[in-house]
Amino acid sequence: MEEDHYQVLGLQSGREGSKLSVAEIRKAYRARALVCHPDKRPDDPNAAALFQKIQTAYELLTDETARKAFDEFVRLRDERLNREHQRASDVSSKRRKMMDELNEREKAFDARKQKEENDKAEEDRAAKKLREEIARIRAKHAQKSFGFAQSFAEATKKETKADSAQSMDKENMVKATWNSLDGCGDYSAERLRAIFERFGTVEDVVIRRKSIKKKGSAIIVMASKAEADAATRSQCGDPSNPLLVLPLLSSTTNSGYHFEDKQAEADNDGELNNIVGAGYHAYEDSVLKKLQKAAEKAKLNKQAQL
């Protein structure tokens, strides 16, 4: 690089140096030469070279043509340096701007990523809560279904027990039928109770309404099935108007109850569930007539024996 002769003499370079007069340059030279003369600096090995630079600078700057060439060189050099500095400054500014934009993008990316992670975590929490609620509702529904099934089973069991108890209660009941002829030989609840108490404990007696055929009937509730069976196997009541005693349930009609007319007994099996049916009444009339005939025959035999 070319030596800056203004600076060698201790003067300002560039535009300010080109404005200096020859007298100012000479004055600066003398002051500089006096200080840097080799005789003044015997211990400095570079003193002679430095003094030679001062001498060259003074000669160049005091020559008009050489000074103009040097000033042009300094101007062009300074312009180049300014351009380079400006370029470096622009590059630095652009680089700084790019770095700032890159930092902003990185921050925006980090913020977006953090938001996505937060949204995903929130979605996962919501999904977990939804699964918990679905499980809770299913468990509640299952519990209700189990409770309903259990209640239904208990109700069915109770109903079965009730039906069984009702069936067992009917096994303790018998129906007594008789002819009601203008009140003669008729049966009251007290009289029926007294008649059937010889078979066991009578819990209740219900007199049924009389039919148009003037036939009376009653339901007698015994304390047990055995007592009801005993009542159906015995002939009871007034011999002139005997009682026809039949079990209330059809399942008991075939055991231990015999009549001479087998056809009437077969008809009885199909008609017991329809207590007020016409066929059942015909059956009762037939049996009552046979009982009356048997009672009259027994009475006549007794009189003949006397």
Coordinates of C-alpha atoms in Angstrom, one line a residue:
M1 CA 0.0 0.0 0.0
E2 CA 1.3 3.5 -0.9
E3 CA 2.5 5.5 2.1
D4 CA 0.4 8.4 3.2
H5 CA 2.8 11.2 3.0
Y6 CA 0.6 13.7 4.9
Q7 CA 0.5 11.4 7.9
V8 CA 4.3 10.8 7.7
L9 CA 4.7 14.6 8.3
G10 CA 2.1 14.5 11.0
L11 CA -0.6 16.3 8.9
Q12 CA -4.2 15.5 8.2
S13 CA -4.7 13.4 5.1
G14 CA -7.4 13.3 2.4
R15 CA -9.5 16.3 1.6
E16 CA -8.1 18.3 4.5
G17 CA -4.5 17.6 3.5
S18 CA -5.1 18.8 -0.1
K19 CA -6.0 22.2 1.3
L20 CA -2.7 22.8 3.2
S21 CA -0.3 25.4 1.9
V22 CA 3.4 24.7 1.1
A23 CA 4.4 26.9 4.0
E24 CA 2.3 24.6 6.4
I25 CA 3.9 21.6 4.8
R26 CA 7.5 23.0 5.3
K27 CA 6.8 23.9 8.9
A28 CA 5.6 20.4 9.6
Y29 CA 8.6 18.9 7.9
R30 CA 11.1 20.9 9.9
A31 CA 9.4 20.0 13.2
R32 CA 9.2 16.4 12.3
A33 CA 12.8 16.2 11.0
L34 CA 14.1 17.9 14.1
V35 CA 12.6 15.3 16.2
C36 CA 13.3 12.2 14.1
H37 CA 16.8 13.1 12.9
P38 CA 19.2 10.1 13.3
D39 CA 21.6 12.3 15.4
K40 CA 18.8 12.8 17.9
R41 CA 18.0 9.1 18.1
P42 CA 21.3 7.2 18.0
D43 CA 19.8 4.1 19.7
D44 CA 16.9 3.7 17.2
P45 CA 17.9 1.4 14.4
N46 CA 14.9 2.6 12.4
A47 CA 15.7 6.3 12.8
A48 CA 17.5 6.6 9.4
A49 CA 14.6 4.9 7.5
L50 CA 12.0 7.1 9.3
F51 CA 14.0 10.2 8.5
Q52 CA 14.2 9.1 4.8
K53 CA 10.4 8.7 4.7
I54 CA 10.0 12.2 6.1
Q55 CA 12.4 13.6 3.5
T56 CA 10.6 11.8 0.6
A57 CA 7.2 13.0 1.8
Y58 CA 8.4 16.6 2.0
E59 CA 9.8 16.5 -1.5
L60 CA 6.7 14.9 -3.0
L61 CA 4.3 17.3 -1.3
T62 CA 6.3 20.4 -2.2
D63 CA 6.3 19.3 -5.9
E64 CA 3.0 20.6 -7.5
T65 CA 2.6 17.8 -10.0
A66 CA 3.5 15.0 -7.7
R67 CA 1.2 16.4 -5.0
K68 CA -1.7 16.5 -7.4
A69 CA -1.2 12.9 -8.4
F70 CA -0.9 11.9 -4.7
D71 CA -4.1 13.9 -3.8
E72 CA -5.9 12.1 -6.6
F73 CA -4.6 8.8 -5.4
V74 CA -5.8 9.6 -1.8
R75 CA -9.2 10.7 -3.0
L76 CA -9.8 7.5 -5.0
R77 CA -8.4 5.4 -2.1
D78 CA -10.7 7.1 0.4
E79 CA -13.7 6.6 -1.9
R80 CA -12.9 2.9 -2.3
L81 CA -12.5 2.5 1.4
N82 CA -15.8 4.3 2.0
R83 CA -17.5 2.0 -0.5
E84 CA -16.1 -1.0 1.1
H85 CA -17.1 0.2 4.5
Q86 CA -20.6 1.0 3.3
R87 CA -20.8 -2.4 1.6
A88 CA -19.7 -4.1 4.8
S89 CA -22.1 -2.0 6.7
D90 CA -24.9 -2.9 4.3
V91 CA -23.9 -6.6 4.5
S92 CA -23.8 -6.4 8.2
S93 CA -27.2 -4.7 8.3
K94 CA -28.7 -7.3 5.9
R95 CA -27.1 -10.0 7.9
R96 CA -28.4 -8.5 11.1
K97 CA -31.9 -8.2 9.5
M98 CA -31.7 -11.8 8.3
M99 CA -30.6 -12.9 11.7
D100 CA -33.4 -11.0 13.3
E101 CA -36.0 -12.5 10.8
L102 CA -34.5 -15.9 11.5
N103 CA -34.8 -15.4 15.2
E104 CA -38.4 -14.2 14.8
R105 CA -39.2 -17.3 12.6
E106 CA -37.6 -19.6 15.2
K107 CA -39.6 -17.9 18.0
A108 CA -42.8 -18.1 15.9
F109 CA -42.0 -21.8 15.2
D110 CA -41.4 -22.5 18.8
A111 CA -44.5 -20.7 19.9
R112 CA -46.6 -22.6 17.2
K113 CA -45.0 -25.9 18.3
Q114 CA -45.7 -25.1 22.0
K115 CA -49.3 -24.2 21.1
E116 CA -49.8 -27.4 19.2
E117 CA -48.4 -29.4 22.1
N118 CA -50.7 -27.6 24.5
D119 CA -53.7 -28.2 22.2
K120 CA -52.7 -31.9 21.9
A121 CA -52.4 -32.2 25.6
E122 CA -55.8 -30.5 26.1
E123 CA -57.3 -32.8 23.5
D124 CA -55.8 -35.8 25.3
R125 CA -57.3 -34.6 28.6
A126 CA -60.7 -34.1 27.0
A127 CA -60.6 -37.5 25.4
K128 CA -59.6 -39.1 28.7
K129 CA -62.4 -37.3 30.5
L130 CA -64.8 -38.5 27.7
R131 CA -63.7 -42.1 28.1
E132 CA -64.1 -41.8 31.9
E133 CA -67.7 -40.4 31.4
I134 CA -68.6 -43.1 28.9
A135 CA -67.2 -45.7 31.3
R136 CA -69.2 -44.1 34.2
I137 CA -72.4 -44.1 32.2
R138 CA -71.9 -47.7 31.0
A139 CA -71.3 -48.8 34.6
K140 CA -74.4 -46.9 35.7
H141 CA -76.4 -48.4 33.0
A142 CA -75.1 -51.8 33.8
Q143 CA -75.9 -51.3 37.4
K144 CA -79.4 -50.2 36.5
S145 CA -79.8 -53.2 34.2
F146 CA -78.5 -55.5 36.9
G147 CA -80.8 -53.9 39.5
F148 CA -83.8 -54.2 37.1
A149 CA -82.9 -57.8 36.3
Q150 CA -82.5 -58.5 40.0
S151 CA -85.8 -56.7 40.8
F152 CA -87.5 -58.6 38.0
A153 CA -86.2 -61.9 39.2
E154 CA -87.2 -61.1 42.8
A155 CA -90.7 -60.0 41.6
T156 CA -91.0 -63.2 39.5
K157 CA -89.9 -65.2 42.5
K158 CA -92.4 -63.5 44.7
E159 CA -95.1 -64.0 42.1
T160 CA -94.2 -67.6 41.8
K161 CA -94.3 -68.0 45.6
A162 CA -97.6 -66.1 45.7
D163 CA -99.0 -68.4 43.0
S164 CA -97.7 -71.4 44.8
A165 CA -99.2 -70.1 48.1
Q166 CA -102.5 -69.4 46.4
S167 CA -102.4 -72.9 44.9
M168 CA -101.6 -74.3 48.3
D169 CA -104.5 -72.3 49.8
K170 CA -106.9 -73.6 47.2
E171 CA -105.8 -77.2 48.1
N172 CA -107.2 -76.5 51.5
M173 CA -110.6 -75.5 50.1
V174 CA -113.7 -77.7 49.3
K175 CA -117.0 -76.8 47.8
A176 CA -120.2 -78.1 49.3
T177 CA -123.4 -78.1 47.3
W178 CA -126.9 -79.0 48.4
N179 CA -130.6 -78.7 47.3
S180 CA -132.4 -75.7 48.8
L181 CA -136.1 -76.5 49.0
D182 CA -138.0 -73.5 50.3
G183 CA -135.6 -73.3 53.3
C184 CA -136.3 -76.8 54.4
G185 CA -133.0 -78.6 55.2
D186 CA -131.0 -75.6 54.2
Y187 CA -127.5 -75.0 55.5
S188 CA -126.2 -71.8 57.2
A189 CA -122.6 -70.8 57.7
E190 CA -122.7 -71.9 61.4
R191 CA -124.2 -75.2 60.5
L192 CA -121.6 -75.9 57.8
R193 CA -118.8 -74.9 60.2
A194 CA -120.2 -77.4 62.8
I195 CA -120.4 -80.2 60.2
F196 CA -116.9 -79.7 58.8
E197 CA -115.2 -79.2 62.2
R198 CA -115.3 -82.9 62.7
F199 CA -112.7 -83.2 59.9
G200 CA -110.4 -80.5 61.4
T201 CA -110.1 -76.8 61.9
V202 CA -112.4 -74.7 59.7
E203 CA -110.8 -71.3 58.9
D204 CA -113.7 -69.8 57.0
V205 CA -117.1 -70.6 55.4
V206 CA -118.4 -68.6 52.4
I207 CA -122.0 -69.1 51.4
R208 CA -122.5 -68.5 47.7
R209 CA -125.6 -67.0 46.2
K210 CA -128.4 -69.3 45.2
S211 CA -129.0 -70.1 41.6
I212 CA -132.3 -70.1 39.8
K213 CA -132.5 -73.9 40.3
K214 CA -132.6 -73.4 44.1
K215 CA -129.4 -75.0 44.7
G216 CA -127.1 -73.8 47.5
S217 CA -123.3 -73.9 47.7
A218 CA -120.5 -72.8 49.9
I219 CA -116.7 -72.7 50.0
I220 CA -115.2 -74.2 53.2
V221 CA -111.6 -73.3 54.0
M222 CA -109.9 -76.0 56.0
A223 CA -106.6 -75.6 57.9
S224 CA -104.7 -78.2 55.8
K225 CA -105.0 -80.2 52.6
A226 CA -105.3 -83.4 54.6
E227 CA -108.4 -82.1 56.4
A228 CA -109.9 -81.0 53.0
D229 CA -109.2 -84.5 51.6
A230 CA -110.8 -86.1 54.6
A231 CA -114.0 -83.9 54.1
T232 CA -114.2 -84.9 50.4
R233 CA -114.0 -88.7 51.3
S234 CA -116.9 -88.6 53.8
Q235 CA -120.7 -88.3 53.4
C236 CA -122.0 -85.5 55.6
G237 CA -124.9 -83.3 56.1
D238 CA -128.7 -84.1 56.6
P239 CA -129.5 -87.5 55.1
S240 CA -132.6 -86.0 53.5
N241 CA -130.5 -83.3 51.9
P242 CA -126.9 -84.5 51.9
L243 CA -124.0 -82.3 51.0
L244 CA -122.0 -82.9 47.8
V245 CA -118.4 -82.1 48.9
L246 CA -115.8 -81.7 46.2
P247 CA -112.2 -80.3 46.2
L248 CA -111.8 -76.8 44.8
L249 CA -108.8 -77.8 42.7
S250 CA -109.2 -80.3 39.8
S251 CA -105.9 -82.0 40.7
T252 CA -107.5 -83.4 43.9
T253 CA -110.7 -84.6 42.4
N254 CA -109.4 -87.9 41.1
S255 CA -107.7 -89.1 44.4
G256 CA -109.9 -90.8 47.0
Y257 CA -113.3 -89.6 45.7
H258 CA -115.4 -92.5 44.2
F259 CA -118.9 -92.6 43.0
E260 CA -120.8 -95.4 41.4
D261 CA -121.2 -93.4 38.2
K262 CA -117.7 -93.4 36.5
Q263 CA -119.0 -91.2 33.7
A264 CA -120.0 -88.5 36.1
E265 CA -116.5 -88.6 37.7
A266 CA -114.8 -88.2 34.3
D267 CA -117.0 -85.2 33.5
N268 CA -116.1 -83.7 36.9
D269 CA -112.4 -83.6 35.9
G270 CA -113.0 -81.2 33.0
E271 CA -115.5 -79.0 34.8
L272 CA -114.1 -78.1 38.2
N273 CA -112.4 -75.0 37.0
N274 CA -115.8 -73.6 35.8
I275 CA -117.6 -73.8 39.1
V276 CA -120.8 -72.1 37.8
G277 CA -120.8 -73.9 34.4
A278 CA -123.9 -75.8 33.2
G279 CA -122.1 -79.1 32.9
Y280 CA -120.8 -78.8 36.5
H281 CA -124.3 -78.1 37.8
A282 CA -125.7 -81.1 35.9
Y283 CA -123.0 -83.2 37.5
E284 CA -123.9 -81.9 40.9
D285 CA -127.6 -82.6 40.4
S286 CA -126.9 -86.1 39.3
V287 CA -124.7 -86.8 42.4
L288 CA -127.2 -85.1 44.8
K289 CA -130.0 -87.3 43.4
K290 CA -127.9 -90.4 43.9
L291 CA -127.0 -89.4 47.5
Q292 CA -130.7 -88.8 48.2
K293 CA -131.7 -92.1 46.8
A294 CA -128.9 -93.8 48.9
A295 CA -130.1 -92.0 52.0
E296 CA -133.8 -93.0 51.4
K297 CA -132.8 -96.6 50.8
A298 CA -130.7 -96.6 54.0
K299 CA -133.7 -95.2 55.9
L300 CA -136.1 -97.8 54.6
N301 CA -133.6 -100.6 55.4
K302 CA -133.3 -99.3 58.9
Q303 CA -137.1 -99.1 59.3
A304 CA -137.5 -102.6 57.9
Q305 CA -135.0 -103.9 60.5
L306 CA -137.0 -102.4 63.3

